[in-house]
Coordinates of C-alpha atoms and ligand atoms in Angstrom, one line a residue:
M1 CA 20.1 37.5 -1.6
S2 CA 22.1 36.7 -4.7
A3 CA 20.6 38.2 -7.8
P4 CA 20.1 34.9 -9.8
L5 CA 18.1 33.3 -7.0
F6 CA 16.0 36.4 -6.5
D7 CA 15.5 36.6 -10.3
R8 CA 14.4 33.0 -10.6
W9 CA 12.1 33.3 -7.6
T10 CA 10.5 36.5 -9.0
A11 CA 10.1 35.0 -12.5
L12 CA 8.4 31.8 -11.0
Q13 CA 6.1 33.8 -8.8
A14 CA 5.1 35.9 -11.8
E15 CA 3.9 32.8 -13.6
L16 CA 1.7 31.5 -10.8
P17 CA -2.0 32.3 -10.6
A18 CA -3.4 33.2 -7.2
T19 CA -4.6 29.6 -6.7
A20 CA -1.1 28.1 -6.8
R21 CA 1.8 28.6 -4.3
L22 CA 5.4 27.8 -4.5
L23 CA 6.9 25.4 -2.0
A24 CA 10.6 26.0 -2.1
V25 CA 12.2 22.6 -1.8
S26 CA 15.4 23.3 0.1
K27 CA 16.7 19.7 0.6
G28 CA 20.4 19.6 -0.3
Q29 CA 20.7 23.4 0.2
P30 CA 22.5 25.1 3.0
A31 CA 20.7 27.2 5.6
E32 CA 22.2 30.4 4.0
A33 CA 20.4 29.7 0.8
I34 CA 17.1 29.4 2.6
R35 CA 17.8 32.6 4.6
A36 CA 18.6 34.4 1.3
L37 CA 15.3 33.3 -0.2
A38 CA 13.3 34.1 2.9
E39 CA 14.5 37.7 2.5
S40 CA 12.4 37.9 -0.7
G41 CA 9.3 36.9 1.2
Q42 CA 9.3 33.1 0.6
R43 CA 7.9 31.5 3.8
D44 CA 7.1 27.9 2.8
F45 CA 10.0 25.5 2.6
G46 CA 10.0 21.7 1.9
E47 CA 12.5 19.2 3.2
S48 CA 12.5 15.4 2.6
R49 CA 15.0 14.2 5.2
L50 CA 14.6 14.8 8.9
Q51 CA 18.3 14.5 9.9
E52 CA 19.1 17.2 7.3
A53 CA 16.2 19.4 8.1
L54 CA 16.5 19.7 11.9
P55 CA 19.9 21.4 12.1
K56 CA 18.8 23.9 9.4
Q57 CA 15.6 24.6 11.2
E58 CA 17.6 25.4 14.3
L59 CA 19.9 27.8 12.4
L60 CA 16.8 29.5 10.9
A61 CA 14.7 29.6 14.1
D62 CA 14.8 33.4 14.1
L63 CA 12.7 33.5 10.9
S64 CA 9.1 32.4 11.0
L65 CA 9.2 29.8 8.2
R66 CA 6.6 27.2 7.6
W67 CA 8.2 23.8 7.1
H68 CA 6.6 21.1 4.9
F69 CA 7.8 17.5 5.1
I70 CA 7.8 16.0 1.6
G71 CA 9.9 12.9 2.0
R72 CA 9.0 9.3 2.7
L73 CA 7.8 9.2 6.2
Q74 CA 9.2 6.2 8.2
S75 CA 7.0 5.2 11.1
N76 CA 9.8 5.5 13.6
K77 CA 10.3 9.2 12.6
V78 CA 6.7 10.2 13.0
R79 CA 7.1 11.8 16.4
S80 CA 10.1 13.9 15.3
V81 CA 8.4 15.0 12.1
V82 CA 5.3 16.0 13.9
R83 CA 7.3 18.1 16.3
A84 CA 9.1 19.9 13.5
F85 CA 6.7 20.1 10.5
P86 CA 3.2 21.7 10.6
V87 CA 2.5 20.4 7.1
I88 CA 3.2 16.9 5.9
H89 CA 2.8 16.0 2.2
S90 CA 3.7 12.4 2.2
V91 CA 1.2 10.3 4.3
D92 CA 0.9 7.3 2.1
S93 CA -1.1 4.7 4.1
L94 CA -4.0 4.4 6.5
A95 CA -1.8 2.8 9.1
L96 CA 0.7 5.7 8.9
A97 CA -2.1 8.3 9.2
Q98 CA -3.5 6.5 12.2
R99 CA -0.1 6.5 13.9
L100 CA 0.5 10.1 12.9
S101 CA -2.8 11.2 14.4
R102 CA -2.2 9.3 17.6
I103 CA 1.3 10.8 18.1
A104 CA 0.2 14.3 17.1
G105 CA -2.4 14.0 19.8
E106 CA 0.2 13.1 22.3
E107 CA 2.3 16.0 21.2
A108 CA -0.6 18.4 21.3
Q109 CA -0.1 19.1 17.5
R110 CA -2.6 19.0 14.7
P111 CA -0.6 18.9 11.4
E112 CA -2.1 19.6 8.0
V113 CA -1.8 16.5 5.9
L114 CA -1.7 15.8 2.2
L115 CA -2.3 12.1 1.4
Q116 CA 0.1 10.8 -1.2
V117 CA -1.6 8.9 -3.9
K118 CA -0.3 6.6 -6.6
L119 CA -2.4 6.8 -9.7
R120 CA 0.0 4.8 -11.9
P121 CA 2.0 1.7 -11.1
D122 CA 5.4 2.8 -9.8
A123 CA 7.7 0.5 -7.9
N124 CA 9.9 3.4 -6.7
K125 CA 7.1 5.4 -4.9
G126 CA 4.7 4.9 -2.1
G127 CA 1.2 6.1 -2.1
L128 CA -2.4 5.1 -1.6
L129 CA -4.1 3.6 -4.6
R130 CA -7.3 5.3 -5.6
E131 CA -9.4 2.3 -4.3
E132 CA -7.5 2.2 -1.0
L133 CA -8.1 6.0 -0.5
L134 CA -11.8 5.7 -1.3
L135 CA -12.2 2.8 1.1
A136 CA -10.3 4.4 3.9
W137 CA -11.6 7.9 3.4
S138 CA -14.3 8.1 6.0
E139 CA -11.7 6.9 8.6
L140 CA -8.9 9.2 7.3
R141 CA -11.1 12.3 7.3
S142 CA -12.2 11.7 10.9
L143 CA -8.8 11.1 12.5
P144 CA -8.8 13.5 15.4
S145 CA -5.3 15.0 15.5
M146 CA -4.6 15.8 11.9
T147 CA -6.5 17.7 9.2
V148 CA -6.5 16.3 5.7
V149 CA -6.2 19.3 3.4
G150 CA -5.3 17.7 0.1
L151 CA -3.6 15.1 -2.1
M152 CA 0.0 14.8 -3.3
T153 CA 1.2 12.9 -6.2
M154 CA 4.3 12.4 -8.4
A155 CA 4.6 11.2 -12.0
P156 CA 6.5 8.0 -12.6
M157 CA 10.0 8.5 -14.2
G158 CA 9.9 8.6 -18.0
C159 CA 6.3 9.7 -18.4
E160 CA 5.6 11.9 -21.4
A161 CA 4.2 15.4 -20.8
D162 CA 0.7 14.6 -21.9
E163 CA 0.6 11.5 -19.7
R164 CA 1.8 13.6 -16.8
Q165 CA -0.9 16.1 -17.4
A166 CA -3.6 13.4 -17.5
L167 CA -2.2 12.0 -14.3
F168 CA -2.3 15.4 -12.6
R169 CA -5.8 16.0 -13.8
E170 CA -6.9 12.7 -12.3
C171 CA -5.4 13.7 -9.0
R172 CA -7.2 17.1 -9.1
E173 CA -10.5 15.4 -9.9
L174 CA -10.0 12.9 -7.0
A175 CA -9.3 15.8 -4.7
D176 CA -12.4 17.7 -5.9
H177 CA -14.4 14.5 -5.4
L178 CA -13.3 14.4 -1.8
E179 CA -13.8 18.1 -1.4
L180 CA -10.2 18.7 -0.7
G181 CA -8.7 22.1 -1.7
E182 CA -5.0 21.3 -2.0
C183 CA -3.1 19.4 -4.7
S184 CA 0.6 19.1 -4.2
M185 CA 1.9 18.3 -7.6
G186 CA 4.6 19.5 -9.9
M187 CA 8.4 19.5 -9.5
S188 CA 11.1 21.3 -11.6
G189 CA 10.6 19.0 -14.6
D190 CA 6.8 19.0 -14.8
W191 CA 5.4 21.9 -12.9
H192 CA 3.8 23.5 -16.1
E193 CA 1.6 20.4 -16.6
A194 CA 0.8 20.3 -12.9
L195 CA -0.2 23.9 -12.9
A196 CA -2.4 23.4 -16.0
A197 CA -4.1 20.5 -14.2
G198 CA -4.9 22.5 -11.1
S199 CA -2.0 22.2 -8.7
T200 CA -2.1 24.4 -5.6
W201 CA 1.4 23.6 -4.3
L202 CA 4.3 23.4 -6.7
R203 CA 7.3 21.7 -5.0
L204 CA 10.2 23.3 -6.7
G205 CA 13.9 22.7 -5.9
S206 CA 16.5 22.8 -8.7
V207 CA 14.6 25.2 -11.0
L208 CA 14.6 27.7 -8.1
F209 CA 17.9 27.1 -6.2
G210 CA 19.9 25.7 -9.1
P211 CA 21.4 22.2 -8.9
R212 CA 21.6 20.7 -5.4
P213 CA 25.2 21.1 -4.1
S214 CA 25.0 17.9 -2.0
A215 CA 23.6 14.8 -3.5
S216 CA 20.2 14.0 -2.0
P217 CA 18.3 10.9 -3.0
A218 CA 14.8 11.5 -4.3
A219 CA 12.2 10.8 -1.7
Ligands
PLP301 C1 13.3 16.8 -4.4 C2 11.8 16.8 -4.4 C3 11.2 17.8 -5.1 C4 11.9 18.9 -5.9 O1 12.6 18.4 -6.9 P1 13.2 19.3 -8.1 O2 13.2 18.4 -9.3 O3 14.6 19.7 -7.6 O4 12.3 20.5 -8.2 C5 9.8 17.8 -5.1 N1 9.1 16.9 -4.4 C6 9.7 15.9 -3.7 C7 8.9 14.9 -3.0 C8 11.1 15.8 -3.7 O5 11.7 14.8 -3.1

């Protein structure tokens, strides 16, 4: 792999405690960049758009990578996502989770799911509100063909570092309250705060690969 990518990956890994893992967000990156990073030992890759991910997955089918879906999940894409992604970080409503479980059952799959939560008002993002999650929890946890392993959250744009850290801590506390191990939080701009708050999956794109060569709208 190219030296700078390897160096960045090694430096990031060195900063992570055993409790946190790096999800390499490869949206906007060509298959060759993913292959190069996989040579270092990186196995978990995140993609946010199905149409972009599927051809890359095909090109990389000889590697045993674990693909995570991190983008907004449209209900008409659930079947394709369930077929291609064993981990889904962006389940943002009870209705979507019910549909996902039904379709996963039909496909003989059982994806690991992180429920996306919205702990601050944010018109640009989806997510279950805390009250919605707590109300739906007994149903969510017993859906037969998916396993809820954690929560995922994102900070609203323009949040200060201390506000982000408070938000991430609330997410961690909510996950602990529900006895969920995983917290998917932290991107290139805020992963230090997320890590300090107890993130277990840091979703890192540009800080790892460098700027995305092709424009990719934020999920
Ligand atoms: C693009 C994206 C990331 C990674 O973003 P960077 O700022 O490049 O690290 C993380 N999570 C989600 C949901 C994304 O869409």
